């Protein structure tokens, strides 16, 4: 049976777990670390503030500063003060419900130390909401020798390409763009493919590193679309595509988010580019939608959701 499941997760920990972000650990101990990924059209309910420690130490330190506050350009007089949550040392919660993060607005954070000095600050633009209206998957009837995909550097996955074949599977997503919603001048889109194996026999998924695009480069006249591919590598003694679930995540964010996302997978960087001044970490507002598509074993053809 072919099915789909839609997911919407709000909050720093869920999103960062999905994207595979490494915890930042700068060399200078005492540096404030800010971590928040908030969602458009929501009232933020959590963020993380911690203190960098030496790389030789096992954990990020507890920040024992003075005050954390956030506000938006839309309602600059309404300042929300955040306090440490008793249940988690690095988690901070609002003392009052924050302002809803509306598209086109700009949100700010200030971290004040116990001496009243500014320890760190950051700002980000609130993007337009997004929802995947259709996701389609095209599975070919037969695999191709994996050596044909040498440009994808299969050797980096520690696969013996002389012994495997692979299905080249195409994924497409489309969405409507509400042109009446205020937006920043430049917004960015990041489509992310994940493959969730079944409990039975499965192949190895080979997924290219996510790319990020200017939204206007893949949107036109109120419609957006994107197409990508992934491989399901199988032993040559097998002939069927393995059962698995394809998860397509579409993320929309600001230029600051694009800088973070485009440097997240750089092998020569210890952490992504940060938009936190005076400290490190990430402070972003994103729009996000997730659709899961179940691919049965042996399937070939086109799956469309809905």
Backbone as a ProteinNet text record, in pm:
[ID]
protein_1_A
[PRIMARY]
XXXXXXXXXXXXXXXXXXXXXXXXXXXXXXXXXXXXXXXXXXXXXXXXXXXXXXXXXXXXXXXXXXXXXXXXXXXXXXXXXXXXXXXXXXXXXXXXXXXXXXXXXXXXXXXXXXXXXXXXXXXXXXXXXXXXXXXXXXXXXXXXXXXXXXXXXXXXXXXXXXXXXXXXXXXXXXXXXXXXXXXXXXXXXXXXXXXXXXXXXXXXXXXXXXXXXXXXXXXXXXXXXXXXXXXXXXXXXXXXXXXXXXXXXXXXXXXXXXXXXXXXXXXXXXXXXXXXXXXXXXXXXXXXXXXXXXXXXXXXXXXXXX
[TERTIARY]
84.9	0	87.8	51.2	124.8	55.3	131	69.3	159.5	106.6	191.4	155.7	251.2	231.6	291.6	221.5	271.9	314.1	428.9	484.1	510.9	484.8	523.6	578.4	707.1	773.4	830.1	801.1	847.8	943.7	1055.6	1148.8	1289.6	1382.2	1523.6	1570.2	1537.2	1594.9	1546.2	1416.3	1363.2	1426	1430.7	1482	1631	1707.5	1851.4	1883.4	1801.3	1823.2	1801.8	1698.3	1672.7	1785.6	1835	1932.8	2074.5	2095.2	2227.1	2328.8	2283.7	2377.2	2464.6	2592.4	2683.5	2674.5	2685.8	2689.4	2816.3	2800.7	2918	3002.4	3132.9	3225.8	3347.6	3335.1	3447.4	3561.5	3680	3797.1	3793.9	3729	3733.1	3628.3	3668.1	3570.5	3503.3	3377.2	3300.3	3214.5	3237.3	3156.8	3012.2	2919.8	2777.4	2738.1	2662.9	2612.9	2460.8	2408.1	2263.6	2216.1	2110.1	2056.2	1903.6	1847.5	1701.7	1665	1571	1509.4	1358.8	1305.9	1164	1087.1	956	872.5	781.9	768.5	681.9	538.6	468.9	328.2	308.3	413.4	402.1	446	414.6	471.2	586.2	709.8	822.8	806.9	842.6	826.5	954.8	1064.4	1188.2	1308.1	1420.5	1549.8	1656.5	1778.1	1888.6	1997.5	2041.8	2155.3	2254.1	2376.9	2478.9	2610.8	2714.2	2844.8	2948.4	3028.8	3130	3234.9	3282.5	3389.4	3506.1	3615.6	3729.6	3691.4	3751.4	3719.5	3749.7	3841	3876.5	3770.8	3679.1	3574.9	3456.2	3383.9	3282.1	3150.5	3121.1	2988.2	2995.6	2889.4	2876.4	2838.5	2898.9	2878.1	2745.7	2704.4	2581.4	2609.2	2523.7	2539	2470.7	2544.1	2489.8	2497.7	2420.3	2422.9	2309.4	2281	2181.7	2043.6	2031.1	1897.5	1902	1792.3	1772.9	1638.7	1635.7	1509.8	1499.6	1374.9	1348.5	1236.3	1233.8	1126.9	1124	1020.2	1008.2	996.2	1027	1010.4	863.5	775	632.3	577.1	635	588.8	711.3	789.6	918.8	905.6	790.2	772.7	744.2	702.8	671.5	796	865.2	987	954.2	999.3	978.5	1107.9	1100.7	1215.4	1210.9	1326.3	1337.1	1415.4	1368.4	1433.1	1469.1	1569	1615.1	1506.6	1484.6	1384.9	1442.9	1369.3	1421.3	1455.5	1385	1401.7	1522	1578.9	1691.9	1784.6	1912.4	2007	2023	2018	2043.6	1915.2	1801.4	1674.7	1619.5	1574.1	1512	1369.3	1280.2	1138.3	1093.1	990.2	946	868	886.5	811.8	669.7	644	510.8	505.4	384.4	376.3	440.3	539.9	603	508.6	545.5	469.8	472.8	359.2	354.6	450.9	522.9	621.5	552.8	520.1	447.1	541.6	502	586.5	622.2	746.7	792.3	842.9	824.1	870.9	1018.9	1077	1215.4	1220.2	1287.6	1292.1	1435.5	1447.8	1579.1	1592.8	1718.6	1748.9	1870	1865.3	1981.1	2008.3	2135.7	2179.5	2267.9	2224.5	2293.8	2362.7	2490.4	2559.1	2520.5	2570.9	2530.4	2581.4	2675.7	2724.9	2651.8	2546.4	2467.4	2524.2	2629.4	2689.8	2627.5	2624.5	2572.5	2670.8	2626.8	2714.2	2697.5	2576.7	2551.7	2418.9	2406.6	2280.8	2268.2	2145.2	2121.2	1985.3	1966.6	1839.5	1817.2	1689.6	1659.6	1526.3	1511.7	1387.8	1292.7	1162.9	1060.6	1013.1	1026.9	991.3	841.9	804.8	668.2	643.8	523.6	494	501	513.5	520.4	451.1	388.9	326.1	340	392.6	403.5	264.8	223.1	91.3	95.4	209.5	221.8	366.5	384.2	515	500.2	590.4	586.1	722.7	719.1	840.7	832.3	939.5	946.3	1052.8	1008.2	1098.7	1113.1	1235.4	1253.6	1226.4	1199.4	1167.6	1287.1	1408.2	1526.3	1641.5	1736.6	1852.4	1956.6	2053.7	2166.8	2293.3	2396.4	2522.6	2569.4	2606.8	2644.1	2766.2	2847.9	2966.8	2929.8	2804.9	2758.2	2738.9	2735.7	2714.2	2842.8	2954.8	3083.8	3099.1	3028	3039.7	2986.6	2907.2	2854.5	2951.6	3069.8	3173.5	3122.7	3077.6	3027	3134.2	3261.8	3368.2	3366.3	3311.7	3305.4	3205.1	3116.3	3019	3068.7	3195.6	3256.3	3176.9	3135.7	3064.2	3156.6	3149.7	3223.7	3135.6	3161.7	3070.6	3077.8	3173.9	3179.1	3076.4	3016.8	2925.2	2781.1	2755.6	2621.5	2562.6	2430.9	2356.5	2274.8	2209.4	2133.7	2014.7	1906.1	1791.1	1809.3	1801	1805.2	1661.3	1622.7	1483.2	1469.5	1373.3	1350	1241.1	1264.8	1169.4	1134.9	1006.4	963	865	871.5	778.1	728.8	604.4	548.9	467.6	456.3	387.2	334.2	232	175.7	246.9	261.3	323.7	216.8	191.7	91	155.6	130.2	193	139.8	31	-24.3	42.9	123.2	189.1	318.3	341.4	467	588.6	692.2	815.3	935.3	1049.1	1173	1213	1306	1345	1399.3	1481	1538.2	1511	1446.7	1428.6	1488.2	1517.5	1589.5	1512.3	1529.1	1461.8	1566.6	1543	1632	1550.4	1548.1	1482.9	1580.3	1531.1	1615.8	1550.6	1627.4	1580.1	1635	1547	1588.6	1521.9	1587.9	1531.9	1529.1	1411.3	1392.2	1373	1466.1	1454	1340.7	1292.4	1189.3	1254.8	1172.2	1225.6	1277.2	1241.1	1285.6	1414.6	1448.4	1570.2	1567	1678.8	1681	1814.3	1813.9	1935.8	1994.5	2102.7	2166.1	2130.7	2074.7	2037.9	2160.3	2175.1	2282.6	2218	2239.6	2167.1	2266.5	2253	2342.5	2328.3	2434.4	2430	2322.5	2238.7	2132.7	2187.7	2113	2146.3	2045.3	2083.4	1992.3	1982.2	1859.5	1832	1764.3	1787.1	1702.6	1561.1	1464.8	1326.7	1279.5	1317.1	1267.3	1323.5	1431	1486.4	1405.8	1324.3	1242.1	1094.5	1058.1	918.4	885.8	765.7	726.2	575.1	524.8	381.8	297.1	339.7	260	279.1	371.8	395.5	544.1	576	714.1	728.2	844.9	868.1	1016.5	1046.6	1185.4	1190.4	1299.7	1320	1461.8	1473.7	1603.1	1604.1	1715.8	1727.7	1798	1777.2	1856.8	1874.3	1969.1	1995.9	1959.4	1904.6	1890.4	1983.8	2099.2	2199.4	2163	2168.1	2132.4	2241.4	2248.6	2339.9	2291.6	2384.7	2346.3	2268.8	2266.1	2184.7	2037	2009	1871.3	1825.3	1693.7	1640.4	1536.2	1476.5	1366.4	1415.3	1346.7	1373.8	1328.1	1408.3	1368.6	1253.4	1176.3	1073.1	1140.2	1089.9	1144.8	1046.4	1075.5	995.7	1082.3	1032.9	1100.8	1044.1	1131.3	1088.8	1144.7	1056	1096.9	1063.3	1165	1149.4	1181.5	1094.2	1116.5	1128	1239.3	1266	1279.9	1217.2	1228.3	1285.4	1383.4	1445.1	1508.8	1574.7	1635.7	1774.8	1838.8	1976.3	2069	2042.9	2123.8	2110.6	1988.6	1971.1	2044.1	2041.8	2109.4	2259.3	2318.5	2461.6	2488.8	2402.8	2416.9	2403	2296.1	2267.6	2373.8	2424	2519.7	2659.5	2684.5	2815.3	2807.1	2689	2668.9	2743.7	2765.2	2826.2	2970.1	3030.2	3167.3	3265.2	3346	3439.8	3549.5	3578.8	3688.3	3642.1	3515.1	3463.7	3424	3456.6	3416.2	3269.8	3218.7	3077	3031	2899.2	2847.7	2867.3	2849.6	2852.6	2743.2	2776.7	2683	2634.5	2507.7	2454.9	2447.3	2514.8	2514	2635.6	2611.9	2721	2764.5	2894.6	2948.3	2950.5	2884.1	2880	2883.6	2832.8	2825.5	2689.1	2662.7	2536.9	2451.1	2322	2228.3	2097.5	2048.3	1920.2	1840.9	1744.5	1675.2	1525.8	1451.1	1308.3	1292.6	1226.1	1212	1065.9	1032.5	908	946.3	865.5	905.9	784.7	793.2	690.2	758	698.6	756.8	648.5	680.8	589.6	665.5	606.6	661.2	583.6	654.3	591.5	645	556.4	595.5	611.9	729	757.8	758.2	663.1	658.9	775.3	810.2	914.1	870.7	963.2	934.8	855.2	824.6	742.4	823.5	755.9	812.7	699.2	733.3	631.2	635.9	520.9	512.8	417.6	463	378.4	352.5	226.4	193.8	113.2	156.1	88.7	54.5	-68.8	-187.7	-231.5
-119.9	0	124.1	220.7	345	448.5	518.4	618.4	736.7	837	951.7	1003.6	1072	1130	1269.5	1365.7	1502.4	1535.4	1600.2	1634.4	1783.4	1843.4	1982.6	1990.7	2015.9	2020.7	2158.2	2215.7	2348.7	2338.8	2407.8	2410.3	2379.4	2426.1	2415.4	2271.3	2191.4	2059.3	1968.5	1973.5	1887.8	1922.2	2051.1	2092.8	2065.1	2093.8	2072.9	1924.7	1841.9	1698.7	1652.2	1705.2	1669.4	1709.7	1829.5	1882.6	1836.1	1772.2	1717.8	1821.4	1925.8	2031.5	1985.5	2013.6	1985.1	2095.3	2059.6	2160.2	2242.8	2371.8	2457	2453.4	2445.4	2439.1	2525.1	2655.2	2741.9	2726.3	2774.6	2758.8	2850	2966	3063	3028.9	2973.3	2938.6	3064.4	3048.1	3160.8	3228.3	3198	3256.4	3209.8	3303.6	3269.6	3194.6	3085.3	3006.2	3019	3070.7	3087.6	2987.2	2913.1	2815.8	2824.4	2868.1	2876.3	2866.7	2778.5	2771.9	2782.1	2900.2	2925	2916.7	2900.1	2878.2	2997.5	3033	3143.8	3117.8	3225.4	3222.3	3152.9	3141.1	3077.5	3175.2	3138.1	3207.8	3121.4	3166.6	3084.1	3044.9	2920.3	2874.9	2822.1	2819.3	2771.1	2820	2834.3	2857.9	2805.5	2795.9	2745.9	2851.3	2875	2963.1	2882.5	2876.3	2803.6	2879.4	2820.2	2884.1	2787.6	2831.9	2744.8	2706	2584	2533.9	2491.3	2452.3	2401.3	2274.2	2251.8	2133.1	2004.6	2010.8	1891.4	1855.7	1948.7	1922.9	1856.2	1769.8	1685	1754.1	1867.6	1925.3	2076.2	2131.4	2276.6	2329.8	2440.6	2491.1	2562.7	2574	2645.5	2795.2	2870.2	3014.9	3074.3	3150	3211.3	3363	3413.1	3557	3631.6	3749.3	3834.8	3825.1	3847.9	3855.7	3819.8	3760.4	3733.9	3793.8	3873.8	3933.1	3926.9	3918.3	3918.4	4016.5	4064.4	4153.6	4152.5	4211.2	4219.1	4365	4391	4525.9	4565.5	4467.3	4495	4545.5	4499	4539.2	4561	4666	4683.3	4713.6	4764.3	4797	4674.2	4566	4443.8	4357	4362.1	4283.2	4159	4044.3	3918.7	3879.3	3860.8	3817.6	3665.2	3601.3	3455.7	3414.9	3309.9	3262.4	3114.3	3072	2934.2	2839.1	2731.3	2631.4	2539.6	2515	2429.6	2288.1	2239.7	2100.5	2078.4	2185.5	2169.9	2289.8	2263.2	2369.7	2470.7	2425.8	2515.8	2570	2520.9	2561	2685.9	2782.3	2903.1	2911.6	2960.1	2971.4	3115.4	3160.7	3299.6	3323.4	3441.5	3477.3	3519.6	3552.9	3585.8	3542.2	3518.2	3473.8	3575.1	3534.5	3627.8	3667.8	3770	3813	3704.6	3687	3593.4	3640.3	3546.8	3578.9	3582.7	3702.6	3719.8	3734.6	3685.2	3698.8	3844.5	3867	4001.1	4079.4	4027.4	4095	4059.6	4121.1	4093	4075.4	3969.5	3937.9	3952.7	3996.9	4026.5	3957.2	3927	3873.3	3946.6	3971.2	4028.1	3942	3911.1	3836.4	3929.5	3960.4	4054.6	3977.2	4008.3	3936.7	3994.6	3932.7	3972.2	4111	4165.2	4300.9	4406.2	4360.8	4454.1	4483.7	4410.7	4432.1	4338.5	4385.4	4303.8	4191.7	4066.8	3951	3894.9	3901.2	3850	3904.9	3914.6	3959	3897.6	3892	3837.3	3884.6	3881.4	3917.3	3826.2	3807.7	3731.9	3777.5	3763.7	3799.4	3681	3709.6	3605.5	3577.7	3453.1	3422.6	3397.9	3379.5	3341.5	3195.3	3160.9	3019.3	2936.4	2805.7	2718	2586.3	2529	2397.6	2323.2	2203.5	2119.2	2072.9	2110.3	2070	1934.2	1902	1772.6	1725.4	1597.5	1533	1411.6	1395.8	1279.6	1211.5	1079.9	998.1	910.1	907.5	822.7	716.4	589.1	476.1	399.6	383	312.1	163.2	93	-50.3	-137.4	-86.5	-169.3	-81.3	-139.4	-61.5	-45.9	38	62	31.4	-16.8	-40.6	86.1	73.7	191.6	262.7	189.7	254.3	368.6	366	474.3	604.5	598.2	717.1	761.8	734.8	763.8	910.9	998.9	1142.7	1177.7	1088.1	1112.3	1066.7	1021.7	980.1	871.9	761.4	652.6	594.1	614.7	562	625.5	746.5	812.9	746.1	661.7	589.8	449.8	420.6	290.9	177.1	198.2	96.3	39.1	-92.9	-155.6	-149.8	-50.8	-28.7	-139.9	-231.5	-344.6	-451	-439.8	-543.8	-495.9	-369.1	-318.5	-256	-248.2	-169.5	-68.7	23	124.5	171.4	200.6	265.2	416.3	484.4	630.4	680	734.2	770.5	922.2	969.6	1113.5	1159.1	1270.5	1328.5	1469.6	1503	1638.2	1688.8	1816.2	1880.2	2011.1	2045.4	2171.6	2237.1	2368.9	2444.9	2574.2	2627.6	2756.5	2868.5	2981.9	3098.9	3206.3	3246.6	3350.3	3486.6	3544.8	3672.3	3789.5	3766.9	3875.6	3884.6	3782.5	3780.4	3860.5	3951	4027.9	3935.6	3964.9	3887.4	3981.4	3928.3	4001.8	4002.3	4089.5	4101.6	3970.7	3900.3	3773.3	3666.8	3557.7	3443	3321.1	3219.5	3102.4	2975.4	2874.9	2746.6	2635.9	2543.4	2429	2299.9	2226.7	2094.9	1990.3	1903.4	1801.9	1665.2	1570.7	1432.8	1347.3	1267.2	1163.4	1033	921.8	790.1	711.7	662.9	585	439.2	350.5	210.1	139.1	30.8	-50.1	-143.9	-221.1	-317.4	-442.8	-461.4	-578.4	-551.3	-636.5	-615.9	-479.5	-410	-276.4	-250.5	-159.1	-116.8	1.5	54.1	169.7	294.1	392.9	517	604.8	661.5	753.9	886	987.4	1113	1226.1	1301.5	1415.5	1518.2	1594.1	1700.8	1801.9	1844.1	1940.4	2069.3	2124.6	2252.9	2356.5	2482.8	2589.3	2688	2732.2	2815.5	2944.9	3052	3169.6	3130.3	3167.2	3126.5	3170.5	3289.8	3340.5	3263.6	3183.4	3105.3	2978.7	2934.6	2814.4	2843.5	2970.6	3011.6	3109.3	3095.1	3183.5	3191.7	3314.6	3339	3262.8	3267.3	3207.7	3058.9	2996.7	2853.5	2827.1	2727.5	2686.3	2537.6	2495.8	2353.4	2323.8	2199.5	2153.8	2005.2	1960.5	1818.9	1778.8	1667	1613	1462.3	1399.2	1254.1	1194.7	1065.8	989	848.3	775.3	638.8	541.2	426.6	313.1	204.6	187.9	90.7	-47.7	-147	-284	-379.1	-495.6	-599.7	-651.4	-685.8	-727.7	-859.4	-932.4	-1053.1	-1019.1	-893.3	-849.1	-778.7	-776.2	-709.7	-603.6	-610.4	-519.9	-397.1	-286.8	-170.9	-204.4	-176.5	-211.4	-123.3	-178.4	-98.9	9.3	130.4	239.2	355.3	453.2	575.7	692.3	766.7	888.3	1005.7	1082.9	1203.4	1326	1412.1	1537.2	1652	1726.7	1844	1967.4	2065.5	2191.3	2302.1	2372.5	2477.8	2611.2	2713.3	2848.4	2938.6	3021.8	3107.8	3230.4	3306.8	3433.8	3411.9	3521.1	3513.6	3466.1	3508	3461.1	3309.8	3258.6	3113.3	3044.4	3104.4	3044.9	3032.3	3133.5	3126.4	3010.3	2996.2	2886.1	2751.2	2735.7	2607	2568	2665.9	2634.8	2604	2632.1	2601.1	2489.5	2431.9	2330.1	2200.9	2172	2044.6	2060.1	2177.6	2197.5	2117.9	2036.1	1952.4	2033.7	2153.5	2233.4	2332.6	2323.6	2412.7	2330.9	2382.3	2312.9	2338.1	2454.3	2483.8	2575.1	2582.9	2667.9	2815.7	2899.1	3043.1	3083.3	3171.5	3212.9	3355	3379.8	3516.3	3581.5	3520.9	3573.1	3663.5	3790.3	3885.2	3880.3	3872.3	3864.2	3723.3	3632.1	3493.2	3402.6	3282.3	3186.5	3118.9	3033.5	2961.3	3000.9	2983.6	3009.8	3061	3170.3	3228.2	3254.8	3165.2	3173.6	3148.1	3208.9	3180.7	3116.2	3002.3	2930.4	2891.3	2867.4	2799.8	2660.2	2561.1	2422.8	2335.2	2244.7	2143.2	2010.8	1902.1	1768.8	1673.5	1596.2	1493.4	1362.2	1254.3	1119.6	1042.8	968.9	884.3	742.7	646.4	506.8	442.9	384.8	318.4	167.6	92.7	-52.2	-124	-240.1	-322.7	-362.6	-351.2	-393	-294.6	-178.5	-82.7	-19.3	6.9	90	174	293.3	384.9	514.9	583.7	715.4	713.4	763.8	785.7	934.9	972.5	1114	1130.9	1227.3	1261.3	1410.3	1453.5	1367	1315.6
0	0	0	-82.4	-89.3	-3.7	79.7	165.5	184	252.5	283.8	420.1	482.5	614.1	612	664.5	667.4	809.2	822.5	952.8	958.1	1074.2	1097	1237.9	1250.4	1380.5	1401.8	1516.4	1548.8	1666.2	1655.6	1767.7	1725.4	1805.3	1768.2	1764.5	1865.7	1875.2	1763.5	1732.2	1627	1493.9	1461.3	1332.1	1320	1422.3	1413.9	1406.8	1472.4	1460.1	1317.6	1252.6	1114.8	1023.9	1038.7	946	975.5	1090.3	1118.6	1158.9	1225.3	1264.4	1379.6	1370.7	1481.2	1584.4	1711.1	1815.7	1802.2	1809.6	1793.8	1919.5	1902.2	2014.1	1983.3	1992.4	1958.6	2057	2015.3	2099.4	2220.9	2210.4	2319.5	2425	2539.1	2642.6	2696.9	2734.5	2786.1	2681.8	2552.8	2446.1	2458.4	2441.3	2446.5	2319.9	2337.5	2226.1	2222.7	2112.9	2094.9	1991.4	2022.2	1928	1928.2	1815	1801.3	1654.4	1622.5	1491	1513.1	1490.5	1513.9	1383.3	1395.7	1278.5	1253.6	1125	1086.5	1134.1	1167.6	1210	1344	1423.7	1555.1	1663.6	1788.2	1904.2	1957	1947.3	1993	2139.4	2171.1	2308.6	2371.7	2294.7	2353.7	2272.7	2340	2275.9	2369.1	2318.3	2400.2	2410.7	2531.8	2559.1	2642.3	2596.4	2671.1	2661.8	2713.7	2718.5	2665.8	2570.5	2512	2615.2	2602.2	2688	2600.2	2660.2	2585.3	2511.4	2395.5	2316.9	2392.1	2487.1	2564.2	2668.4	2696.2	2795.4	2727.9	2802	2740.2	2708.2	2766.2	2749.1	2733.2	2674.4	2665.6	2803.5	2842.8	2977.2	2996.2	3119.2	3154.9	3154.5	3085.9	3083.3	3205.9	3282.6	3404	3389.6	3296	3267.3	3333.6	3277.4	3339.8	3279.3	3145.4	3086.6	2938	2891.3	2749.1	2710	2601.7	2557.6	2405.4	2356.2	2212.5	2182.5	2057.8	2011.9	1859.5	1801.1	1656	1612.8	1486.9	1433.5	1429.6	1413	1404.8	1537.4	1647.8	1781.2	1870.7	1843.2	1913.1	2061.5	2104.6	2245.9	2331.5	2267.8	2341.8	2348.5	2458.9	2478.7	2561.5	2513.3	2585.1	2655	2786	2865.7	2878.5	2858.8	2864.9	2989.5	3055.8	3177.8	3163.7	3238.1	3231.6	3281.3	3205.8	3244.8	3351.7	3461	3568.5	3521.2	3416.7	3373.3	3283.2	3228.1	3134.9	3148	3169.9	3201.6	3088.7	2963.4	2850.9	2787.5	2830.5	2770.5	2838.5	2756.8	2807.9	2756.2	2842.8	2808.3	2830.7	2756.9	2769.7	2897.6	2956.5	3076.8	3043	2916.7	2866.4	2720.4	2664.7	2524.8	2430	2350.2	2256.3	2143.8	2070.6	1954.6	1846.9	1778.7	1666.8	1557.6	1498.4	1395.3	1258.8	1213.3	1088.2	969.9	852.3	733.2	705.7	666.5	635.5	755.1	877	996.8	1019.5	1121.7	1159.3	1310.1	1356.7	1498.7	1548.6	1675.4	1733.4	1868.9	1906.5	2038.8	2094.5	2226.2	2298	2420.1	2440.1	2557.4	2639.5	2762.1	2850.1	2960.9	2987.1	3094.2	3230.4	3337.6	3472.6	3511.3	3432.1	3456.5	3373.8	3302.9	3224	3087.1	3046.9	2915.6	2812.7	2687.4	2578.6	2548.2	2565.8	2542.9	2402.4	2346	2211.9	2162.5	2030.3	1969.8	1832	1783.3	1650.1	1601.6	1470.4	1408.2	1288.5	1252.3	1131.7	1075.1	942.6	874.7	875	887.8	891.6	748.8	700.8	562.4	544.4	419.2	384.4	420.3	467.8	495	366.7	383.9	266.8	296.8	195.4	208.4	76.1	83.1	-35.4	-77.2	-197.3	-247.3	-314.6	-376.4	-443.1	-439.3	-413	-420.3	-511.2	-606.7	-694.3	-696.8	-712.5	-717.6	-841.8	-918.7	-1038.1	-1015.2	-1007.1	-984.9	-1115.9	-1167.4	-1294	-1277.4	-1388.2	-1378.1	-1344.1	-1364	-1336.7	-1291.1	-1218.7	-1172	-1281.9	-1255.3	-1343.8	-1265.7	-1333.3	-1264.3	-1195.1	-1068.7	-990.1	-1045.4	-1123	-1177.8	-1271.5	-1321.4	-1408.5	-1333.2	-1199.5	-1118.7	-1049.5	-1112.9	-1051.8	-1015.8	-1086.7	-1058.1	-919.8	-860.4	-726	-617.4	-657.6	-563	-467.6	-524.1	-441.7	-351.6	-386.7	-302.2	-164.4	-154.5	-24.3	68.8	12.8	94.8	131.4	97.6	126.7	63	-60.7	-135.2	-241.8	-260.4	-368.8	-492.8	-580.1	-692.2	-795.2	-781.9	-874.7	-838	-719	-672	-656.3	-686.8	-663.4	-789	-788.4	-885.1	-806.1	-875.6	-804.5	-887	-816.4	-878.1	-866.3	-979.9	-980.3	-972.6	-856.7	-829.7	-831	-906.5	-921.1	-824.6	-759.2	-663.5	-707.3	-707.8	-743	-638.3	-610.4	-518.9	-579	-550.8	-598.9	-488.5	-494.2	-391.6	-450.4	-386.2	-426.9	-351.7	-417.4	-357.4	-342.5	-219.1	-193.3	-216.5	-330.3	-365.2	-284.4	-209.4	-127.1	9.7	46.5	177.1	169.5	267	265.7	276.7	201.4	207.8	205.9	245.9	231	82.8	46.5	-93.5	-149.4	-70.9	-115.6	-9.7	-51.4	35.6	-33.2	46.6	-3	27.1	-59.3	-43.5	-32.4	60.3	77.3	77	-35.3	-37.6	17.2	103.4	166.6	150	96.5	79.7	192.7	252.7	347.1	307.8	334	307.1	436.8	471.9	594.3	553.4	588.1	545.4	617.7	555.7	618.7	719.4	788.7	885.2	816.1	688.3	613.9	539.7	440.9	361.4	293.6	294.3	236.9	170.4	74.7	11.2	86	31.3	92.5	12.6	79.7	12.8	-5.7	-123.7	-154.6	-191.4	-108	-120.9	-142.8	-250.1	-271	-158.7	-134.7	-34.9	-72.5	22.4	-9.5	-69	-164.1	-222.2	-174.7	-187	-147.6	-263	-290.8	-407.1	-365.2	-440.5	-423.4	-463.1	-379.5	-404.5	-542.9	-583.2	-710.5	-829.4	-808	-918	-944.4	-848.1	-867.4	-845.8	-843.2	-831.4	-943.6	-998.7	-1107.5	-1112.6	-1115.5	-1132.7	-1030.8	-904.7	-798	-778.7	-851	-838	-819.3	-735.9	-716.8	-742.1	-789.8	-814.2	-806.1	-773.2	-761	-791.3	-854.3	-884.5	-844.9	-777.2	-738.5	-755.6	-720	-734	-612.5	-592.3	-497	-551.9	-497.3	-540.9	-430.1	-469.5	-379.6	-430.9	-363.7	-406.8	-354.2	-440	-402	-449.9	-384.8	-431.1	-565.9	-652.3	-787.3	-791	-679.2	-674.8	-655.9	-618.7	-602	-729.2	-749.8	-868.4	-836.2	-717.8	-685.4	-609.2	-627.6	-543.9	-401.8	-300.1	-163.5	-113.8	-23.4	43.1	127.7	120.5	201	202.9	285.7	292.4	250	153.3	109.5	187.7	248.9	321.2	249	202.9	139.7	233.8	271.5	357.4	275.6	283.6	213.5	317.4	315.6	413.6	340	394.5	338.1	446.3	408.5	508.4	446.3	531.4	492.9	434.4	394.6	348	459.4	582.9	695.7	711.5	696	702.9	588.1	469.3	353.2	378.8	442.4	473.3	570.3	668.8	764.1	692.7	613.8	551	449.1	374.7	269.3	322.9	450	509.3	612.6	627.6	731.1	700.3	571.8	534	485.4	505.3	459.5	546.2	480.7	555.5	622.4	567.7	623	727.8	769.4	874	995.8	1114.9	1236.8	1268	1228.3	1246.4	1134.1	1108.8	1001.5	1033.6	931.3	952.7	1049.3	1141.7	1246	1220.1	1254.5	1246.9	1385.4	1484	1620.7	1638.8	1665.3	1688.3	1834.6	1857	1992.3	2047.7	1981.4	2024.5	1903.9	1918.7	1808.5	1813.9	1713.4	1711.6	1593.6	1607	1498.7	1557	1500.2	1541.3	1413.9	1384.4	1256.3	1270.6	1179.9	1164.3	1026.8	1023.5	897.1	875.3	748.9	713.5	669.5	703.8	680	659.5	563.6	545.8	513.5	558.5	542.2	492.3	390.2	340.2	329.4	381.6	369.4	262.3	180.5	79.7	94.3	112.5	126.4	-10.7	-35.8	-163	-137.5	-195.7	-172.4	-240.1	-189.2	-251.1	-391.4	-486.3	-621.5	-703.3	-648.9	-723.1	-835.9	-947.3	-1053.7	-1111.2	-1154.8	-1204.3	-1128.3	-1124.5	-1062.4	-944.8	-831.3	-714.5	-702.3	-681.9	-663.2	-536	-455.8	-330.9	-335.3	-322.8	-308.8	-444.2
[MASK]
++++++++++++++++++++++++++++++++++++++++++++++++++++++++++++++++++++++++++++++++++++++++++++++++++++++++++++++++++++++++++++++++++++++++++++++++++++++++++++++++++++++++++++++++++++++++++++++++++++++++++++++++++++++++++++++++++++++++++++++++++++++++++++++++++++++++++++++++++++++++++++++++++++++++++++++++++

